[in-house]
Amino acid sequence: MGNFKGHALPGTFFIIMGIWWTTRCVLKYACKKHKRTSYIGSKALFHRIEIFEGIVLVSMAITGMLGEQFITGGPHLALYDYKEGQWVDLLNWHHFTMYFFFGLLGVTNILCFLISSLPASLTKLMLSNALFVEAFIMYNHTHGREMLDIFVHQLLVLAIFVTGLIAFLELFIRTSITVELTRTSFILLQGSWFWQIGFVLYPPSGGPAWDAMDHDNIMFLTICFCWHYALSIIIVGMIYAFVTWLVKSRLQRFCPSEVGLLKNVEREQESEEEM
Amino acid sequence: MGNFKGHALPGTFFIIMGIWWTTRCVLKYACKKHKRTSYIGSKALFHRIEIFEGIVLVSMAITGMLGEQFITGGPHLALYDYKEGQWVDLLNWHHFTMYFFFGLLGVTNILCFLISSLPASLTKLMLSNALFVEAFIMYNHTHGREMLDIFVHQLLVLAIFVTGLIAFLELFIRTSITVELTRTSFILLQGSWFWQIGFVLYPPSGGPAWDAMDHDNIMFLTICFCWHYALSIIIVGMIYAFVTWLVKSRLQRFCPSEVGLLKNVEREQESEEEM
Amino acid sequence: MGNFKGHALPGTFFIIMGIWWTTRCVLKYACKKHKRTSYIGSKALFHRIEIFEGIVLVSMAITGMLGEQFITGGPHLALYDYKEGQWVDLLNWHHFTMYFFFGLLGVTNILCFLISSLPASLTKLMLSNALFVEAFIMYNHTHGREMLDIFVHQLLVLAIFVTGLIAFLELFIRTSITVELTRTSFILLQGSWFWQIGFVLYPPSGGPAWDAMDHDNIMFLTICFCWHYALSIIIVGMIYAFVTWLVKSRLQRFCPSEVGLLKNVEREQESEEEM
Amino acid sequence: MGNFKGHALPGTFFIIMGIWWTTRCVLKYACKKHKRTSYIGSKALFHRIEIFEGIVLVSMAITGMLGEQFITGGPHLALYDYKEGQWVDLLNWHHFTMYFFFGLLGVTNILCFLISSLPASLTKLMLSNALFVEAFIMYNHTHGREMLDIFVHQLLVLAIFVTGLIAFLELFIRTSITVELTRTSFILLQGSWFWQIGFVLYPPSGGPAWDAMDHDNIMFLTICFCWHYALSIIIVGMIYAFVTWLVKSRLQRFCPSEVGLLKNVEREQESEEEM
């Protein structure tokens, strides 16, 4: 994974997950608000979406785990080289472990779908577990590297830890859509920051990496991290606006009978207020 | 910003915001308590105040961002000097980023006013975001400076972080006026501490800065920080007393019919108790 | 304060406060449980107790502040010696500031009694403020001292910080008696640990202080801190048992008419269960 | 305790406690869900289980305390050797203190059973106390040792602290079964990690300990910790599945009259859904 592609791949994964979770969350909120009549139907839909999500997560995790093991230069399931007396490709095993916990999250998603007696908060717990484990491993990932390398990974750990913390708090306290969207915006941040790390440590242009001992680089990456966050907030906001508009307009087109009538009533009320 | 004015300006901004938020918060609380009859009218008033606040915040942020960019010696929107091979005026870009997030808070204020379907907790989230980003940048602001400089900035980070934390907690748990006033008192503390930093690092009298390696200076600034906090608590208390008294006396003058009657009843009850 | 008495005095103060708050808290709980008939009367009593507490706190704080200033070798309200160009007795000013915040707590107690419109959570906020400020100053109190000195003060900071944190959490979430007693047990711990610091750094027997560079001393003080905590838990438990027993027996003696009858009924039920 | 057995013993203790608490917690949840008719009976049963737990905890703690004191080479209740002028076997006293706090937890369990007026949250408080004290002592346990030794103990402290934190949060916020099972899975993790420490520092095969200065060992132990956690999650999941199945099948066998009928009704509903 010590190259540009190795950082772009998980980055893309987290960006897709972030966009997907944001869309689902806003969709749920918008449906709950506008489509009260057919809400029970949409509830079954969201239930079915969850198992689909679980299957995607599990297959992604298995792909990642196999990839880390059987890539050229990977450990091929060997953990300790008794001849040389040393550990084999520990960094690959690190990534393997992270993928495994995201796989566990997927398994939990599927189990929660199949067995209805399981408590609903289990998925959230496994999400926060997967994120905390990722943050923990990332934190212990850069022993003995250079200042800049450690700094960009620390920022990554910060983004992951905050996401895990919000998921953990959601376990205890009933959540609002604001908190959920904060979580998904941090997942987007994590994804785009993976790309940034790739650009900083392994420039795809083939040029040399950034000067690891230059304080100015750290000063710049500090604000760069904030800009990534601002960008992810703006993306979440745009998804929110788009999905809300879509739900509104679709409702008018497909169920003009009921909802349209309601709309007319609302419009009349509004025009009355304007007078 | 590396001069006295550069610290006095944001200091003044935060002091004004602190006093304003305290006043609004106490006003809301006092109105809710005393003027139940015309509360619906005042609710619309507070709604209108919020958009005014948003516009002020956005214009302040834009002024700040433009100022940081186009001041003499500023970066003029250049981020990297390819000739010299180094970053351009990163400290100005730091300040630019902080202003940008406060601008986002203002934009959210305006959007929440215009679009009523937006969740109400969004403003609080953006406030805590702006504060956390400020604390994060301030924390990475003083790489390679001297002990005293780092210490006063660390205290500033402490004040900002606590404010952000309280705003974040307000997202999850329903708030009381006590918690809100704690938050505004910390904003006042932040403002007055900016002034203190200006006095310590760039004495306006033109004399030399304080000895950066003297342990006694750090010992003094520790308690000085506490005195600033005590002062901000006392100011919040005085605003509380003044606004409550104002609301009470104004109510008697303008709506003597209803409220006055209620008052008389209360007075009678009190005089009964005294007998 | 750099002697045995200077640590025994605040230690005694906190032990008395801890015992008093424990007693009051248990008394309130026991009264609420057993004496439902005359609960309104006892509520007024607890209200009156609070102003008494406020007056005691204010007078203690003023005594402490004056003592720190006008003791032989104290700063006599001088903060900076312009002749010598150095700060005057900063450690005394540190203690002065801590006393001041406990004085603020007392003032708040009195104000909450006098003005009934003040929110009730204000006292709790000022308590957590006073404790956090104490922890903050204690943390910055030992710059440039020896290892053992720093370690015992760090443990003190730990005890104070935890107390403040619990008081802060009580602001947000409705409390049970368990949480309140945890807080008072930590105040007891703080008091007894002040005594321990006195014994370690300024042995009253006049012998030499403990070896500040011996790792074994630190290992011992670690468990000694836990024993102090165990002791404070046991003291709180004994107060709980004693006060509960007192309330029960007193009720039977003074109000035999109502409560006694209730008791008899309960006894009959119990004897029925035994059959 | 500085040998393999000294780490395997507490490890076994915590694994047993973890399995037991998981079983009890799932049993309670399953009974609450399926056996509503005879729930009052099972409530008395769980009450009786608690006193049994208390007695087991107290006897375990006393055994541990006596063992630490009167083992060959133990301190035999001597704390300070006045002849040699040094502390006696402080590590044993450390372990003694940890056992003492778990003993306090047992005593609380028994007291809560005997005296019904005691608040129910007391047991949870004492559990979090025992865990925090253990984490605190463990944290100060390895002054002046080698890197690997400190690292494995730090991971242990992390596991203990998280367990204590969850128990502490359960004091404030009403808990779900998910949170409780997280806590028990961390207790399992703690137990298995004790075994891992034994294997790392005192290999039972009699070979040399792991190279304490090798970064690769730390990198491996990082993921090893995560694998232990994954294992403990899977064990908790298996206990959950087994106990739920047991409760379901037992109910059908022993109370076929009521529950069986209910089951039939449910089956009919299910078969209807399948059509």
PDB file of N, CA and C in Angstrom, chain B residues 199-211:
ATOM      1  N   PHE B 199      -1.019  42.516  24.264  1.00  0.00           N
ATOM      2  CA  PHE B 199      -0.222  43.266  25.241  1.00  0.00           C
ATOM      3  C   PHE B 199       1.073  42.532  25.601  1.00  0.00           C
ATOM      4  N   VAL B 200       0.995  41.184  25.649  1.00  0.00           N
ATOM      5  CA  VAL B 200       2.175  40.420  26.060  1.00  0.00           C
ATOM      6  C   VAL B 200       3.214  40.379  24.949  1.00  0.00           C
ATOM      7  N   LEU B 201       2.774  40.055  23.713  1.00  0.00           N
ATOM      8  CA  LEU B 201       3.752  39.829  22.647  1.00  0.00           C
ATOM      9  C   LEU B 201       4.135  41.105  21.905  1.00  0.00           C
ATOM     10  N   TYR B 202       3.195  42.032  21.764  1.00  0.00           N
ATOM     11  CA  TYR B 202       3.505  43.280  21.041  1.00  0.00           C
ATOM     12  C   TYR B 202       3.031  44.471  21.872  1.00  0.00           C
ATOM     13  N   PRO B 203       3.763  44.813  22.960  1.00  0.00           N
ATOM     14  CA  PRO B 203       3.288  45.890  23.845  1.00  0.00           C
ATOM     15  C   PRO B 203       3.038  47.165  23.050  1.00  0.00           C
ATOM     16  N   PRO B 204       1.832  47.730  23.149  1.00  0.00           N
ATOM     17  CA  PRO B 204       1.497  48.926  22.361  1.00  0.00           C
ATOM     18  C   PRO B 204       2.318  50.134  22.770  1.00  0.00           C
ATOM     19  N   SER B 205       2.899  50.072  23.981  1.00  0.00           N
ATOM     20  CA  SER B 205       3.716  51.199  24.431  1.00  0.00           C
ATOM     21  C   SER B 205       5.016  51.275  23.633  1.00  0.00           C
ATOM     22  N   GLY B 206       5.272  50.245  22.844  1.00  0.00           N
ATOM     23  CA  GLY B 206       6.491  50.269  22.056  1.00  0.00           C
ATOM     24  C   GLY B 206       7.685  49.650  22.768  1.00  0.00           C
ATOM     25  N   GLY B 207       7.488  49.302  24.042  1.00  0.00           N
ATOM     26  CA  GLY B 207       8.579  48.686  24.805  1.00  0.00           C
ATOM     27  C   GLY B 207       8.853  47.276  24.295  1.00  0.00           C
ATOM     28  N   PRO B 208       9.836  46.603  24.897  1.00  0.00           N
ATOM     29  CA  PRO B 208      10.161  45.247  24.461  1.00  0.00           C
ATOM     30  C   PRO B 208       9.068  44.264  24.911  1.00  0.00           C
ATOM     31  N   ALA B 209       8.954  43.137  24.186  1.00  0.00           N
ATOM     32  CA  ALA B 209       8.008  42.093  24.595  1.00  0.00           C
ATOM     33  C   ALA B 209       8.463  41.478  25.916  1.00  0.00           C
ATOM     34  N   TRP B 210       7.551  40.735  26.539  1.00  0.00           N
ATOM     35  CA  TRP B 210       7.909  40.116  27.810  1.00  0.00           C
ATOM     36  C   TRP B 210       8.991  39.062  27.601  1.00  0.00           C
ATOM     37  N   ASP B 211       9.770  38.815  28.643  1.00  0.00           N
ATOM     38  CA  ASP B 211      10.828  37.810  28.551  1.00  0.00           C
ATOM     39  C   ASP B 211      10.200  36.430  28.326  1.00  0.00           C
TER      40      ASP B 211
END
